[in-house]
Amino acid sequence: MLSVRDLTITVGPSGKRIVDALSFDLAAGDMMALVGESGSGKTMAARAILGLLPQPLVTAPQSRILFKDSDLTRLEPKAMRKVRGAEIGMVFQEPMVSLNPAVTIGEQMAEGLRLHHKLAKVEIRDRSLAMLERIRIKEPAKCLAAYPHEFSGGMRQRIMLASVMLLKPRLLIADEPTTALDTLVQRDVLDLMVELTQANGTAVLLISHDLGMVSHYIPNVVVMSEGKAVESGPSSEVLRAPTHDYTRRLLDALPQRSAGGTRGGDCGKPIVEIRDVVIDYPGRNRLFSRTEAKRAVHGVDLTVRRGETLALVGASGSGKTTLGRAIVGLVKPTSGEISFLGAEGLEPADRHGRHREMQIVFQDPYSSLDPRQRIADIIAEPLKLDKSMSAAERERRVEQVFTEVGLSSDFRRRFPHQLSGGQRQRVAIARAIVGRPAFVVADEPVSALDMTVQKQILLLIRELQARHNFACLFVSHDLGAVEQVADRIAVMQDGRIVEIGERDDVIDRPQHPYTRQLLEAAMLIDRRFAETNPLEQAMAR
Amino acid sequence: MKFNAVFGITVTTLLLVTAIAGPWLVGYDPLKLDLPSRLAGPSARHLLGADEFGRDILSRLVSGARTSAWIAFATVLFALVTGTVFGIAAGFLRGWTDRILMMINDAFLAFPGLLLALGIMAVIGASRDGIVLALGLAYMPIVVRVVRAAVLSIREREYVEASRVMGNSEFITMARHVLPNCVAPIIVLATTMFGWVILSESALSFLGLGVPPPAPSWGSMLSTARPYISQAPHLIILPGLCISITLLGINMLGDAVRDWLDPKL
Amino acid sequence: MTRFILTRIASAIPTLILVSIAVFGLLRFIPGDPAALMLGDLAKPGQVEAMRIQMGLDKPVVAQYLIWVGNALTGDFGKSISTGQDVLPLILNAFSVSASIVLLGVLIAALIAVPAGMLAAWRQNSPGDVGVIAVSTILLSIPSFWLGLMLLLVFGLHLGWLPVIGYVPFSQGFWPALVYIVLPVTTLVLSEAGPIARMARASTIEVARLEYITHARAKGLSEPAVMWRHAFKNAFAPTLTLIGFVLGSLLGGIAVIETVFTLPGLGRLLVDAIYARDYPVVQGTMLFVAAIYVVVNLIVDLLYPFLDPRVAA
Amino acid sequence: EEPPKKGGTLNVRLNADIRSTNGIQRDANTDTVMHQIFETLVGYRADLSIGPVLAESWKMSEDGKAYTFTLREGAVYHNGDKVTAADVKWNWERRMNPANEWLFITSFDGTQGLKVEAVEVVDERTVTFKLNAPNALFLPLLAGLQANIWVASPKNVGADGKWIGDSAIGSGPFKLKEWVKGQYIALDRFDGYKPIAEEPSGFAGSREAYVDHVRFTIIPDTSAAEAALFAGEIDILPNFETTRIEEAKSRGVNLVSSQGLSWTAILLQTNDPLLSNPKMRKALAHAVDISQIAAARTNGLAKADPSAVAPATAFYDDSFSSQWPQYDPTKAQALAAEAGYKGEKLKIQTNTRYQGMYENSVLLQAMLTAAGFNAELEVLDWAAQLDNYLAGKFQLQSFGFSARFDPSLMYSTIMGDKKTDPTAQWDSPKAWELYLKSVATDKFEERKAVFKQLHTLMAEEVPMLGLYFEPSVEATSSKVKGYTAWPAENPRTWGVWKSE
Ligand SMILES: Nc1ncnc2c1ncn2[C@@H]1O[C@H](COP(=O)(O)OP(=O)(O)OP(=O)(O)O)[C@@H](O)[C@H]1O
Ligand SMILES: Nc1ncnc2c1ncn2[C@@H]1O[C@H](COP(=O)(O)OP(=O)(O)OP(=O)(O)O)[C@@H](O)[C@H]1O
Ligand SMILES: [Mg+2]
Ligand SMILES: [Mg+2]
C-alpha cells in the first residue's frame, strides 16, 4: 500500500541530508516499526510522507512515496488534503504542542469526522465518546468540553491518538505514541491499533524507541541511524540476530537493574519533605459561572532524601506532574506543606539563590525551551546566576554537559525548533544538571530517547549522584528505566500514593493490586525474547 | 536581501541623510517669501512649486524632513521605552503593581491628547521637545497595553516557568525570555506608531500646537495647505507623499527586522 | 464572573477620579479664560471679572472641584458656559452620533482587515500578501482628515452621489441616516483598517508556524478551515487588544472626522469646549470618555478568556 | 434681472452654534440669526448711514438730548400681538437691569460718556429716549449689531422674570421654527410681516422676505463648508476666505464683496522696554510693507489702511492710507540703530485659529527679518493669546478687531489708560481729547476733521501697526438672487430669492 523509495530529505534545496535514500514497503493490514537513534530522521521521514516538513527542510526530487498508486511527492495540494486525515492519519511526537490550546477537545476531535465522513452531530459525539472511553479517559463527556491545558501529558497523547484513529485511516503513522502512557493504557492503545489493522486493513507505521513494545506487537522493523536505514526485516529476525553494529549496540543498551541496588539508606537526611499536600486546579471562568475545581493531588506525604533517586510511577493523569511542579513551586498547594532543605514553601522572593539547588526537567521539553534562544545559551543560562564563574569556565562546563548528554556540539548554535524530539529532551536535561543542583525533578526525562542514549543518561544520573550526592524525583512510565535508576519507588493512582518502598521490594514483591497490574502489563524486553516469538506472544494475549 | 529590507533601508537612509545634510542639499532658504510666486506650480524658479507665501516647497520639504524625522524618532523611542518597561512590569508582576499601573495607564489613555498637549505647551512653550513629550506621553499607554497583553500570554508559557525555576530573578526572566518574545508585536506597533506620530504632529500643528512656525515640518505643511487643497493640490500632495513614502519605508524596515530576528525563518 | 465584573468596575473608580482631578487641574492651569473668550475684543476691564464671578470661577480650585464632584454625584454635570445648555444631554446626543459612526466603522474595518491580514499571513510573500501589506501601509500613511476631504471632494462634489455635510440620526429613518454617514464611516474604515490588518497579519504569522497548525493540516483540513478554526482564535487575541483600544479611543470622539464632515459628535464637542474653555463641558465629557474607555476595556478583558482559555479572567 | 419670486429654502452656513435667543448671551453667529427674527428700532444702511427698521421715523430734539421714534405701522409679533412703545421701554429696562449682565450697559449708563436717562412712552407707537448730553454715537449704538437692542415680545419672559428656553417671539420677517443644538437653526417666513416703503439696504429698510424657509447650518470646518457650497447644499457662505476667491469663481460660485469693518492690526506693547521708544516703533513701521500684506491677504480687495477709519465709512479718504511711515527697510534699520536696537528678540504672538491673523504674522515676521530685525513667531492657542491681549502680556501680537460701525467706536476701543485698562493700545491723553471731540458732535465735516487729526497723531506716535480692514466677501450659489454684500459680515436672508 505504501512504498517509499529513495526518500531523501535535505535542509534547503542543496543542504545537509537529514534522511538519506530511505526505502521501505508497507502492505495493507500490516504493522511496521521505525526504530533508531534519536535524531536519525524518523520523524522527518514520517512527516515527509504527508508533505508536512517544517520550513527549510525539503524532499529531494528523486524521492518517491507511492501510496495507492499515486506519488504523494507530486500530488496537488488539493488532492493531498483528501489524503491527509482520511487516508493517512498521523499522530505527532509532541502531543503537548500539537493540540490547539484555544479549541475544545470535542471540537478538535469532531473536526476530522465532520470533514471526511460527513456525519451528523449526534453521531460524531457518540463516536468521540466511545473512543475516549476506549482509551480510558474518565468522564469523557466533560473531556469534550475541556481545553487541552487541563489535561496531563499522557491524556493529551491519548486524545491525539483518539482523534486520529477515530477517522479509521488507511495508513496510521504514529510517532512515539505511547511515551507518556502507563503500561496499562499503553497496552490498551496498542490493542486498539491491532484491532484497527485487523478490522479495517489499516496499515500502521509506528515510530518508537521501545524495543519491548516493538518486539511484542510489530512484525516488521526498519532500523535507522544517521538518516539511513541500516537494517530491516521481520522484528523477530532483526532483534534476534542483529547484523548491523548500531542494532547490536541498541540491544546491548537494554535496561538492566543497576547493580548498586539500594543505596537509599546510607545518605540520610531528607532534602524534600511533602506533608499532606492537596492540590486543586481552579475551574475555568465562564461568562456567568465557573466550571468546578478539579482535585489533582489528594493528600500526599513523601520524602526524598539526599543522594537518592525516588521514582514516581503511576497511572497517566494521576497527578505526578502536578506534584513535581508543586515541589519546585510552580503550583501552589491548596493545603499541606512542602519543605526543601528544611525550609518551608517556596515563595518567589526566596527562590532566587536557594532555587538554584532545585531544577526541573519538564515533561514537554519543546515548550519549556525559549524559541528565541540558541541551544548553547539555553544550557548556559543557569550558570549565569553564579557570578563567581568566569565565561571560560562556563564555556567549558557547557561543552562538558553537551558530551555528557550525548549532544554533538554542532547543535550549539541551533534553535529548539531545529532539533529532533530526543535532542530537545537532552537539552532540557542538560539545562537541569549543568549547575549541579542538589535536587532535580525529572518528569519523563528519557521518554523520547532511544535505548543507547537512554542508557547513557541513566548512567549519568547515577554517576552524578555518586559524585555530587544529588537527589532526584524521577517521574516515569518506563518501568525498565525506573528499574535501572531508582533507589525507591512510589506508585501513584488518582492523586494518592498507593505504595512506596525500596526498589526491589516494589518490583519483586508488589503489595498494592494496582502496582501488580502495572508490572504485569509492562512489556519489558528481556534477554529471553530471542527464544520466544514475539508475535505469538502478542496473539496469545 | 529581500525587497522590503532593501526598500526600507534605502528610504530610512535617505531620510537620515536628508535630515542631517538637508540645509546643504538645497541652496534655497525655506523661509524666504516670494509673494509673486504665491501658490505657483512647479517651475524653474521653484522646482516643486511654492506655497501660500511663495516659499519654496522643495527646500521646505527638505528642511521639514529634519523636524519630522526627529520628532517621530524621538517620540517613538520615548513611548516605546517607557511603554515597554511599564507594560512588562504590569504584565509580569501582576497583582497590585499591575492594578496601579493600569489605573494610571487608563487615566492617561482616557485623557485627550489635545488637552495634554495644551498643558505641556503651557509649561515649556511650543517647541519640538514639547511636542515629543506630549506625543510620547499620549502614545506610551498604547505601548503599555499592547506589551502587557503580549506578556500576559507569554508568561503562561513553560519556558518562562523554566526560567523562574532555574532561579532567575523576575527581572532577568523578563529581559531574557519575555521581552524577546514580544518583539514582533512591539515592532509592528513601533512602525505603525511612527506614522501616527507624524500625523498627530500635523494635527497639533493644525491646532497651532505643533512645531513653531515658520520652521516647516511635513505635518504642518500638510495642515496649513488644507485650505488650498483644490487650488494648489501640490501643496498637500507633496508632503503627503513624503510622509507616505517614509512610512512605507519604515514599515518595510520594521518587517525586515522582525523577520531577521525570527529564528524560525 | 459577576464578582469579576463588579471588582473591575470598582477598580475603575480610582481611574475616573484620577482623570477628573487631572482634567480639572490642567484646565485651570492652562492659560485662557472662558469669560474673556465670551467677551472677545469687546470686553472692558471689570466685565471679565464680573463674568468670572457669575461663572463661579472666582472660588478656589479645590472648592470648585468639590462642588463639581458633589453635583456630578447627583447626576448634575452643570451647564455649558458658552451655550447654557445642560451638559449631560449635550454629551449623550453627541455620543450617539460618534458611537453610531465608530461602531459601524470599526466593525466594518475589522471585518475587512482581520481576514485580509490573516490571509496575507497565510500566504506569506505571495502577491496577495504584498498587496495587503501595500494597501494597509498606504492607508496607514494617509492622514484621515486628508482622506476625508478627498472623499468629500470626489463623492460629494465631483460625482455628487452623497451629501457633503450634516447628520440625520437613525431615529429619523434608516436610509436617510445611512446616506449621511457613508462618507465618515468610509473614512474611518479606511484609516483604521491599515493598523488592524497589519496586526492581524503579524500575529497570524506567529501562530501559523506552531505545531498544532501542522497537526490540523495532517487531519486533512482545508487551508481556510485550518486558518479559521485553529489560527484565528489564537492570532486574534492581540488584534482584539488593538481593536479594543481603537474602539475605546475613537468612541471618545473622532474630532478630526467629525470636523471634516461636520458631525455634532463627542470629539468635536470636546475640542470646541477645550478651545472655548467651557469647563463644565470639558469635565463632563472627559469623565464620560474615561467611563467609556473603562467599559470597552472591561469587555475586551471579558472576551479574552474565550480566545485564550489559558488566561483565566 | 428677473423679478423676485417666493418659495424655497435658503441655506446659510454658520461656523458655530448660536448661544441663546435672549440677546444677552451672544456672539457674532447669534447676532446674525437673531437679527433675522427680531428688529431693532434703527439699522445701518449699506453706506453705514442710519435707516429705519422697526421705527419708521425718528426725530432728534433741538438740544440733541432727546430722540423720539415712531414705530412702524402694522408691526406685529410672530404671535400676532402688536408691537407697542411700552414694549420698547420694557426691553430697554430689561437690558439695563444689571442682573442681566448685558455687555453694553456701560455704553449707556454714563461710564463712557453717554447716558440714557429715561425712556418714555408717548403713545402706543411713539417712544422717546432722553440723553444726558448730545452724543453722535447714540444712534450708531442703537443700530449696532452686537448690542442686539431689538424689541422682543414680553411673552418671551416667564412669570419668574427669566427668558423662556429657546423662545424667540420677535417682529422680524422670519420666525424661529427649530433650533437643533449643534446642527442647525430653522426659520420660517412670517407672513404677517408688513415691510416699510424704504428700499432695503444693509440692515435697514424693507425686510420683505421671499424664501419660505431659512436654515442656518452649522459647519465649523471651512473646507467642508466650501465643499458644501460647491455641492449646492448651502446657498450662502459668509466670511469667505479671500485667498480662496479664484478657486470659488472657477467652480461657478457667485461672489459678492464689499469693504469691511473688521480691522486687522499688529499690536505693539508700548510698555515694553524696547518698544516704549517711539523711534523703535517707527522703525518697525518702516520695515513693514502694509500694502503688500493687504494685497496678498485680500486678493487685492482691500487697500492697506493703518488708520481706524474704515474705507467703508464716508469719513475715509486716501490720506488715511498714505499718511504713515513709508515702507523703507533702510530707514527702518537706521531708526532702529538710533533707538539702540542690537538684535534683541522680538516675539510676535499669533494663533492659527484665525487664518488672517496667522498669515499676517508670517508675513510680518518675514518682512521684519528681511529688514534686519530678530523677529520670532510664538503660536498660541487663541484662548491663551486672548488672555495675553487682555492682560497686555505681549511684545507684538497679530490681532483683529471685530466690526465697529463708527470710527469713534474703533478709536475708543484702542484708546485708554494702560494702567487701568491693559487692553488699551494707545495710551495718549492728547488722542483721548480728540476722541471726545469726535463724539460731541454729529456734524459730518467736523467729525472727519477730528479723525484726520487723530490719524496724524497716530502716525506720529505709532502705538500699533494697523494693516487693513478685512473685506466682507460672501459666496453664494448661482441659484441665489438679489443678494448683496455690505460692510458688516452678517448675512441677510430677506430680499433674497432662489431661481430654479
Ligand atoms: N529545521 C531544521 N534544520 C536543520 N536540521 C534539522 C531541522 N529540524 C530537524 N533537524 C535535524 O534533523 C535530524 C532528524 O530529525 P528527526 O526529528 O527526524 O529525528 P528523529 O529520528 O525523529 O529523532 P527523535 O527520536 O529524537 O525524535 C535531527 O538531527 C535534527 O537535528
Ligand atoms: N490546568 C489544569 N486544569 C485542570 N485540570 C488539570 C490541569 N492540569 C492537569 N489537570 C488534571 O490534573 C490531573 C493530574 O495531571 P498531571 O499532569 O499531574 O498527571 P500526570 O500524572 O503527570 O499524568 P501523565 O503521566 O499523563 O503526564 C489530570 O487529571 C489532569 O486532567
Ligand atoms: Mg522524532
Ligand atoms: Mg505528567
Coordinates of N, CA, C and O in Angstrom, one line a residue, chain C residues 105-197:
Chain C
G105 N -18.0 51.9 11.7 CA -16.7 51.9 11.0 C -15.7 50.9 11.5 O -15.1 50.2 10.7
V106 N -15.6 50.8 12.8 CA -14.6 49.8 13.3 C -15.1 48.4 13.0 O -14.3 47.5 12.7
L107 N -16.4 48.2 13.1 CA -16.9 46.8 12.8 C -16.5 46.5 11.3 O -15.9 45.4 11.1
I108 N -16.8 47.4 10.4 CA -16.5 47.1 9.0 C -15.0 46.9 8.8 O -14.5 46.0 8.2
A109 N -14.3 47.9 9.4 CA -12.8 47.8 9.3 C -12.3 46.5 9.8 O -11.5 45.8 9.1
A110 N -12.8 46.0 10.9 CA -12.3 44.7 11.5 C -12.7 43.6 10.6 O -11.9 42.7 10.3
L111 N -13.9 43.7 10.1 CA -14.4 42.6 9.2 C -13.6 42.5 7.9 O -13.4 41.4 7.4
I112 N -13.1 43.6 7.5 CA -12.3 43.6 6.2 C -10.8 43.3 6.6 O -10.2 42.4 6.0
A113 N -10.3 44.0 7.6 CA -8.9 44.0 7.8 C -8.4 42.7 8.5 O -7.4 42.1 8.2
V114 N -9.2 42.1 9.4 CA -8.7 40.9 10.1 C -8.6 39.8 9.1 O -7.5 39.2 9.0
P115 N -9.6 39.4 8.3 CA -9.4 38.4 7.3 C -8.3 38.7 6.3 O -7.5 37.8 6.0
A116 N -8.3 40.0 5.9 CA -7.2 40.3 4.9 C -5.8 40.1 5.5 O -5.0 39.5 4.9
G117 N -5.7 40.5 6.8 CA -4.4 40.4 7.4 C -4.0 38.9 7.6 O -2.9 38.5 7.4
M118 N -5.0 38.1 8.0 CA -4.8 36.7 8.2 C -4.5 36.0 6.9 O -3.6 35.1 6.8
L119 N -5.2 36.3 5.9 CA -5.0 35.7 4.6 C -3.6 36.0 4.1 O -2.9 35.2 3.6
A120 N -3.2 37.3 4.3 CA -1.9 37.7 3.8 C -0.8 36.9 4.6 O 0.1 36.4 4.0
A121 N -1.0 36.7 5.9 CA 0.0 36.0 6.7 C 0.0 34.5 6.2 O 1.1 33.9 6.1
W122 N -1.1 34.0 5.8 CA -1.2 32.6 5.4 C -0.4 32.3 4.1 O 0.2 31.3 4.0
R123 N -0.6 33.3 3.3 CA 0.2 33.2 2.0 C 1.3 34.2 2.0 O 1.4 35.1 1.2
Q124 N 2.2 34.0 3.0 CA 3.2 35.0 3.2 C 4.1 35.1 1.9 O 4.4 34.1 1.3
N125 N 4.4 36.4 1.6 CA 5.2 36.7 0.4 C 4.5 36.4 -0.9 O 5.2 36.5 -2.0
S126 N 3.3 36.0 -0.9 CA 2.6 35.8 -2.2 C 2.2 37.2 -2.7 O 2.2 38.2 -1.9
P127 N 1.8 37.3 -3.9 CA 1.3 38.6 -4.4 C 0.2 39.2 -3.6 O 0.1 40.4 -3.3
G128 N -0.7 38.3 -3.1 CA -1.8 38.8 -2.3 C -1.3 39.4 -1.0 O -1.8 40.4 -0.6
D129 N -0.3 38.8 -0.4 CA 0.3 39.3 0.8 C 0.9 40.7 0.6 O 0.6 41.6 1.3
V130 N 1.7 40.7 -0.5 CA 2.3 42.0 -0.8 C 1.2 43.1 -1.0 O 1.4 44.2 -0.6
G131 N 0.2 42.7 -1.7 CA -0.9 43.6 -1.9 C -1.5 44.1 -0.6 O -1.7 45.3 -0.4
V132 N -1.8 43.2 0.3 CA -2.4 43.6 1.6 C -1.4 44.5 2.3 O -1.8 45.5 2.8
I133 N -0.1 44.1 2.3 CA 0.8 45.0 3.0 C 0.8 46.4 2.4 O 0.8 47.4 3.1
A134 N 0.9 46.4 1.1 CA 1.0 47.7 0.4 C -0.2 48.5 0.7 O -0.1 49.6 1.1
V135 N -1.4 47.9 0.5 CA -2.6 48.7 0.8 C -2.7 49.2 2.2 O -3.0 50.3 2.5
S136 N -2.4 48.2 3.1 CA -2.6 48.6 4.5 C -1.5 49.7 4.9 O -1.8 50.6 5.7
T137 N -0.4 49.5 4.3 CA 0.7 50.5 4.7 C 0.3 51.9 4.1 O 0.5 52.9 4.7
I138 N -0.2 51.9 2.9 CA -0.6 53.1 2.3 C -1.7 53.8 3.1 O -1.7 55.0 3.4
L139 N -2.7 53.0 3.4 CA -3.8 53.5 4.2 C -3.3 54.1 5.5 O -3.8 55.2 6.0
L140 N -2.4 53.4 6.1 CA -1.8 53.8 7.3 C -1.1 55.2 7.2 O -1.0 55.9 8.2
S141 N -0.6 55.5 6.0 CA 0.2 56.7 5.9 C -0.6 57.9 5.3 O -0.1 58.9 5.0
I142 N -1.9 57.7 5.2 CA -2.7 58.8 4.7 C -3.4 59.5 5.9 O -4.1 58.8 6.7
P143 N -3.2 60.8 6.1 CA -3.9 61.4 7.2 C -5.4 61.3 7.0 O -5.9 61.5 5.9
S144 N -6.1 61.0 8.1 CA -7.5 60.8 7.9 C -8.3 62.0 7.5 O -9.3 61.9 6.8
F145 N -7.8 63.2 8.0 CA -8.6 64.4 7.6 C -8.4 64.6 6.1 O -9.4 65.0 5.4
W146 N -7.3 64.3 5.6 CA -7.0 64.5 4.2 C -7.8 63.5 3.4 O -8.5 63.8 2.4
L147 N -7.9 62.3 3.9 CA -8.6 61.2 3.2 C -10.1 61.6 3.2 O -10.8 61.5 2.2
G148 N -10.6 62.1 4.3 CA -12.0 62.5 4.4 C -12.3 63.6 3.4 O -13.3 63.6 2.7
L149 N -11.4 64.6 3.3 CA -11.6 65.7 2.4 C -11.6 65.2 0.9 O -12.4 65.7 0.1
M150 N -10.7 64.3 0.6 CA -10.7 63.7 -0.7 C -12.0 63.0 -1.1 O -12.5 63.2 -2.1
L151 N -12.4 62.2 -0.1 CA -13.7 61.5 -0.3 C -14.8 62.5 -0.6 O -15.7 62.4 -1.5
L152 N -14.8 63.6 0.2 CA -15.8 64.6 0.1 C -15.7 65.3 -1.3 O -16.8 65.5 -1.9
L153 N -14.5 65.5 -1.7 CA -14.4 66.2 -3.0 C -14.9 65.3 -4.1 O -15.6 65.7 -5.0
V154 N -14.5 64.0 -4.0 CA -14.8 63.1 -5.1 C -16.3 62.8 -5.1 O -17.0 63.0 -6.1
F155 N -16.8 62.2 -4.0 CA -18.1 61.7 -4.0 C -19.2 62.8 -3.7 O -20.3 62.6 -4.2
G156 N -18.8 63.8 -3.0 CA -19.8 64.8 -2.7 C -19.8 65.9 -3.8 O -20.9 66.3 -4.2
L157 N -18.6 66.2 -4.3 CA -18.6 67.4 -5.3 C -18.6 66.9 -6.7 O -19.5 67.2 -7.5
H158 N -17.6 66.1 -7.1 CA -17.4 65.8 -8.5 C -18.6 64.9 -8.9 O -19.1 65.1 -10.0
L159 N -18.8 63.9 -8.1 CA -19.9 62.9 -8.6 C -21.2 63.3 -8.0 O -22.2 62.9 -8.6
G160 N -21.2 64.0 -6.9 CA -22.5 64.4 -6.3 C -23.4 63.3 -5.9 O -24.6 63.4 -5.8
W161 N -22.8 62.1 -5.5 CA -23.6 61.0 -5.1 C -24.1 61.1 -3.7 O -25.2 60.6 -3.3
L162 N -23.3 61.7 -2.9 CA -23.6 61.7 -1.4 C -23.7 63.1 -0.9 O -23.0 64.0 -1.4
P163 N -24.5 63.4 0.1 CA -24.5 64.7 0.7 C -23.1 65.0 1.4 O -22.4 64.1 1.8
V164 N -22.8 66.3 1.4 CA -21.5 66.7 1.8 C -21.4 66.9 3.3 O -20.4 66.6 3.9
I165 N -22.5 67.4 3.8 CA -22.4 67.7 5.3 C -23.7 67.3 5.9 O -24.7 67.0 5.3
G166 N -23.6 67.4 7.3 CA -24.8 67.2 8.0 C -25.0 65.8 8.6 O -24.1 64.9 8.4
Y167 N -26.0 65.6 9.3 CA -26.2 64.4 10.1 C -27.7 64.2 10.3 O -28.4 65.2 10.7
V168 N -28.2 63.0 10.1 CA -29.6 62.7 10.5 C -29.5 61.5 11.4 O -28.9 60.5 11.1
P169 N -30.1 61.6 12.6 CA -30.0 60.5 13.5 C -30.8 59.3 12.9 O -31.7 59.4 12.2
F170 N -30.4 58.1 13.4 CA -31.0 56.9 12.9 C -32.5 56.8 13.3 O -33.3 56.2 12.7
S171 N -32.8 57.6 14.4 CA -34.2 57.6 14.8 C -35.1 58.2 13.8 O -36.3 58.1 13.8
Q172 N -34.5 59.0 12.8 CA -35.4 59.6 11.7 C -35.3 58.7 10.5 O -35.4 59.3 9.4
G173 N -35.2 57.5 10.6 CA -35.2 56.6 9.4 C -33.9 56.1 9.1 O -32.9 56.8 9.2
F174 N -33.8 54.9 8.7 CA -32.6 54.2 8.5 C -31.8 54.7 7.2 O -30.7 55.1 7.3
W175 N -32.5 54.8 6.1 CA -31.8 55.2 4.9 C -31.3 56.6 4.9 O -30.1 56.8 4.5
P176 N -32.2 57.6 5.3 CA -31.6 58.9 5.3 C -30.4 59.0 6.2 O -29.4 59.6 5.8
A177 N -30.4 58.3 7.3 CA -29.3 58.4 8.2 C -28.1 57.8 7.6 O -27.0 58.3 7.6
L178 N -28.3 56.7 6.9 CA -27.2 55.9 6.3 C -26.5 56.8 5.3 O -25.3 56.9 5.2
V179 N -27.3 57.5 4.5 CA -26.7 58.3 3.4 C -25.7 59.3 4.0 O -24.7 59.6 3.4
Y180 N -26.1 59.8 5.2 CA -25.2 60.9 5.7 C -23.9 60.3 6.4 O -22.9 61.0 6.5
I181 N -24.0 59.1 6.8 CA -22.8 58.6 7.5 C -21.9 57.7 6.6 O -20.9 57.2 7.0
V182 N -22.3 57.6 5.3 CA -21.5 56.7 4.5 C -20.0 57.2 4.4 O -19.1 56.5 4.6
L183 N -19.9 58.5 4.1 CA -18.5 59.0 4.0 C -17.7 59.0 5.2 O -16.6 58.5 5.2
P184 N -18.2 59.5 6.3 CA -17.4 59.4 7.6 C -17.1 58.0 7.9 O -16.0 57.7 8.3
V185 N -18.0 57.1 7.8 CA -17.8 55.7 8.1 C -16.7 55.1 7.2 O -15.7 54.5 7.6
T186 N -16.8 55.5 5.9 CA -15.8 55.0 4.9 C -14.4 55.5 5.3 O -13.4 54.8 5.3
T187 N -14.3 56.8 5.7 CA -13.0 57.4 6.1 C -12.5 56.6 7.3 O -11.3 56.2 7.3
L188 N -13.3 56.3 8.2 CA -12.9 55.6 9.4 C -12.4 54.2 9.1 O -11.4 53.7 9.5
V189 N -13.2 53.6 8.2 CA -12.9 52.2 7.8 C -11.5 52.2 7.2 O -10.6 51.4 7.5
L190 N -11.3 53.1 6.2 CA -10.0 53.2 5.5 C -8.9 53.5 6.5 O -7.8 52.9 6.4
S191 N -9.1 54.4 7.4 CA -7.9 54.8 8.2 C -7.7 53.8 9.3 O -6.6 53.7 9.8
E192 N -8.7 53.0 9.7 CA -8.4 52.1 10.8 C -8.0 50.7 10.3 O -7.5 49.9 11.0
A193 N -8.4 50.4 9.0 CA -8.2 49.1 8.5 C -6.7 48.8 8.4 O -6.2 47.6 8.6
G194 N -5.9 49.8 8.1 CA -4.4 49.6 8.0 C -3.8 48.9 9.2 O -3.3 47.8 9.1
P195 N -3.8 49.6 10.3 CA -3.2 49.0 11.5 C -3.8 47.7 11.9 O -3.0 46.8 12.3
I196 N -5.1 47.5 11.8 CA -5.7 46.3 12.2 C -5.2 45.1 11.3 O -4.8 44.1 11.8
A197 N -5.1 45.4 10.0 CA -4.7 44.4 9.1 C -3.2 44.0 9.4 O -2.9 42.8 9.4

